[in-house]
Amino acid sequence: MYSHSHIRTLKAKHDKLLAEIAMHDRLYYRENNPKISDFEYDCLKAEAERLGETLASHSIPTEKTIIGDDRIAGFEAAAHLSPMMSLANTYSRDELFQFDMRIKSIFGGQKFSYVIEPKIDGIAINLIYKNGNFHRALTRGNGTIGDDVSSSVRTIRDLPLRIENLSESIEIRGEIYIDEQTFAAINKCREEQGLDVFSNPRNLAAGTVKTLDVSEVAERNLQLITYAIGHGASDSENLQSDTLEYLKRLGFRSQEKYWTATNISEAWKCVEELNAMRHSFPYWTDGAVIKINELQLHRELGATAKSPRWAIAYKFEPERAITKITNIILQVGRTGVITPVAELESVQLSGTNVSRATLHNADEIAKKDIRPGDYVTLEKAGEIIPAIISVDASKRAHDSKPFVFPDTCPSCGSKLVRLEGEAAWRCQNSYCLPQIQRRIEHFVSRVAMDIDGLGSSAIEKLIAGGKLSCICDIYRLKFYDLENLEKLGAKSALKILNNIDGSKSRPLWRLLHGLGIPGIGEQTAKMLAAEFLSVANLAAAKLEDLEKLNGIGEKLAAAVISFFGEPNNMKIIENLLTLGVVCEDGNSENIRTNSIFQGKIFVLTGTLSSMPRQKAIEAIETLGGQVANSVSAKTQILIAGENGGSKIAKAKSLGIAIWGENELLRNLSSQRSTPAGH
Ligand code: IVH
């Protein structure tokens, strides 16, 4: 037993912890801007719980920790049909085995098994279907009422809008996330524009789902994985593993990899296996969820106020590594933003070899006092981008000095400026060589004009040789400019020229994306192209024409107007037109409605011998079709390449049309022979 004064101290400590947790909850759930890692947060929670138990054993009443609430202004709230709970979690193997003991003590000798699933670190979503039709999507909110984020969720490519109608209303539960590539691309783009980067994909996914501008949401390519049924679960599914398969049959993406185990030791082996392979998943996995497989036992065990008793999350501690900064270099981006990068003694971290880490901006370096020669601790932000989380100042050399951020551009020497409200320093000389280089690299890249063969090193040499100083010059290149380049040769030079020529009639969105208008990504470029059909039309558009477009917010509209209002940019566009860069989509409305691809939902399986998968997807989309990831009742045509997988059997069972590669090529070419292709 503790003395009164000791208990008073414990109580004060407990109150302080609860206040701290409440603050972190607000930062995490409402502002998507956590200041501590999940691990640190979980440690605070565990400590509060321990103290709470001690106080309770001395009959001292304590406040309960409140479940986080993500609801914010601007969204309509609606009730879940059944509550959305959270999961008990642990970082300890022993506690996982204790969980098993508890279950066994309740059920005596009764046999049961486990399912082990990746714990996806996205944001929880509740999809409500009424009479088989998608009705609304709700965030967890406070567990009883959530925010209606249907318009964001509708941008998810393979969200089934109709499902088999088993009960009047059904809730499908899952997780929304942003995949690694999209996350990295978004951050790269933000860094180039001098905006703060997102610290991890979960925050980005959470912020995106709560974005009101739908075209911005569409750019972020949200993804969905489902793993449970809330209200309306059918009694015919006996096991959680059946539910996962059933969700796939309904047309949802569900856990691609999960394990079943007959006892806790086996389950632990699965957790270890999951840990070893989790870096290969497209989403960030911060742990394993261990669930009892028998659904009848879920009903018998029920839940506490916060979480079900039939499941527990085992979370992996974040991996960290210590290494030395050999140098701090400064990179000049496409829009002149200067990004400091730490070069490191290479080190293994979360499955990859790390030799560089972005330092984001001058403030970040000053705040952490990061210096060349420092020993630092690295952690992967979202296990994707390595970030320096702390510096070991005790290991510093005596003569170490703070890093001084320069006030002139490391490349061209012009004075750096900091625009109001921005963290980044910029070089405002648009003729600064690295800026020219990055603009040209972006223009020729696969996501823009797709000029194959013109790589970074060729571009660098052409700039140095005075042959390239803006994107227009690409179309002025002569055979001998390229042939003279080191290691290139006549054959490659001809190929590149041919590719440059071919790019003159690319679809309009590629040109719009390639121009690098701030904030205009691939999706928005596609939308603008479909609306305006030529650069000239877009350049002549008025602010109100743009603003009234579905999904283009004020910010993007203003960016477009300001881009075309700049005489230098108009000059570039005029030059491109004179040089034969047409990129007009013609009357795409007519073409699209005539296309047999128009409005149909395709799924691809296996490999195509005549073109990469991405090309096939683009071709289908250009002709008005949509491509989804998995076969569902909504799929209209399955394209089966060589070694197609289980999708073929599924398509057959659903009576879906199946095209072989030849049939696809035939249909593509018959559609292209209309003036559509351009
Ligand atoms: S089952 C009662 N399975 O983790 C909640 N949840 O920390 C049952 N999560 O709110 C959820 N992956 O958003 C379940 N495979 C998985 C999961 C998963 C991620 C999330 C979910 C939940 C949170 C709890």
mmCIF file of C-alpha atoms and ligand atoms in Angstrom, residues 85-87 117-120 124 140 175 227 255 289 291 308 310, ligand 1:
data_model
loop_
_atom_site.group_PDB
_atom_site.id
_atom_site.type_symbol
_atom_site.label_atom_id
_atom_site.label_comp_id
_atom_site.label_asym_id
_atom_site.label_seq_id
_atom_site.Cartn_x
_atom_site.Cartn_y
_atom_site.Cartn_z
ATOM 1 C CA MET A 85 -13.962 0.177 -32.072
ATOM 2 C CA SER A 86 -10.230 0.292 -31.715
ATOM 3 C CA LEU A 87 -7.857 -2.562 -30.929
ATOM 4 C CA GLU A 117 -3.401 -10.138 -40.730
ATOM 5 C CA PRO A 118 -1.146 -7.199 -41.547
ATOM 6 C CA LYS A 119 -2.120 -4.143 -39.533
ATOM 7 C CA ILE A 120 -2.458 -1.559 -42.259
ATOM 8 C CA ALA A 124 -10.265 3.320 -40.776
ATOM 9 C CA ARG A 140 -14.374 6.457 -37.443
ATOM 10 C CA GLU A 175 -8.490 0.946 -44.286
ATOM 11 C CA TYR A 227 -11.072 -6.713 -43.664
ATOM 12 C CA GLN A 255 -5.950 -8.608 -47.345
ATOM 13 C CA VAL A 289 -3.565 -8.108 -35.954
ATOM 14 C CA LYS A 291 -7.813 -12.375 -34.387
ATOM 15 C CA PRO A 308 -13.163 -6.249 -28.924
ATOM 16 C CA TRP A 310 -11.262 -11.412 -29.643
HETATM 17 S S1 IVH B 1 -9.813 -5.272 -37.257
HETATM 18 C C1 IVH B 1 -12.471 -3.472 -33.607
HETATM 19 N N1 IVH B 1 -7.837 -5.611 -38.889
HETATM 20 O O1 IVH B 1 -6.301 -0.608 -36.678
HETATM 21 C C2 IVH B 1 -11.597 -3.076 -34.659
HETATM 22 N N2 IVH B 1 -8.117 -3.447 -37.931
HETATM 23 O O2 IVH B 1 -5.715 0.185 -33.960
HETATM 24 C C3 IVH B 1 -11.382 -4.240 -35.549
HETATM 25 N N3 IVH B 1 -6.504 -1.809 -38.708
HETATM 26 O O3 IVH B 1 -9.412 0.804 -36.000
HETATM 27 C C4 IVH B 1 -10.462 -3.855 -36.561
HETATM 28 N N4 IVH B 1 -5.407 -3.129 -40.069
HETATM 29 O O4 IVH B 1 -8.513 0.963 -38.404
HETATM 30 C C5 IVH B 1 -8.470 -4.734 -38.098
HETATM 31 N N5 IVH B 1 -6.171 -6.071 -40.400
HETATM 32 C C6 IVH B 1 -6.789 -5.198 -39.617
HETATM 33 C C7 IVH B 1 -6.387 -3.863 -39.496
HETATM 34 C C8 IVH B 1 -7.078 -3.012 -38.630
HETATM 35 C C9 IVH B 1 -5.504 -1.913 -39.590
HETATM 36 C C10 IVH B 1 -6.832 -0.564 -37.969
HETATM 37 C C11 IVH B 1 -8.289 -0.295 -37.815
HETATM 38 C C12 IVH B 1 -8.505 -0.180 -36.336
HETATM 39 C C13 IVH B 1 -7.133 0.162 -35.865
HETATM 40 C C14 IVH B 1 -6.960 -0.197 -34.416
#
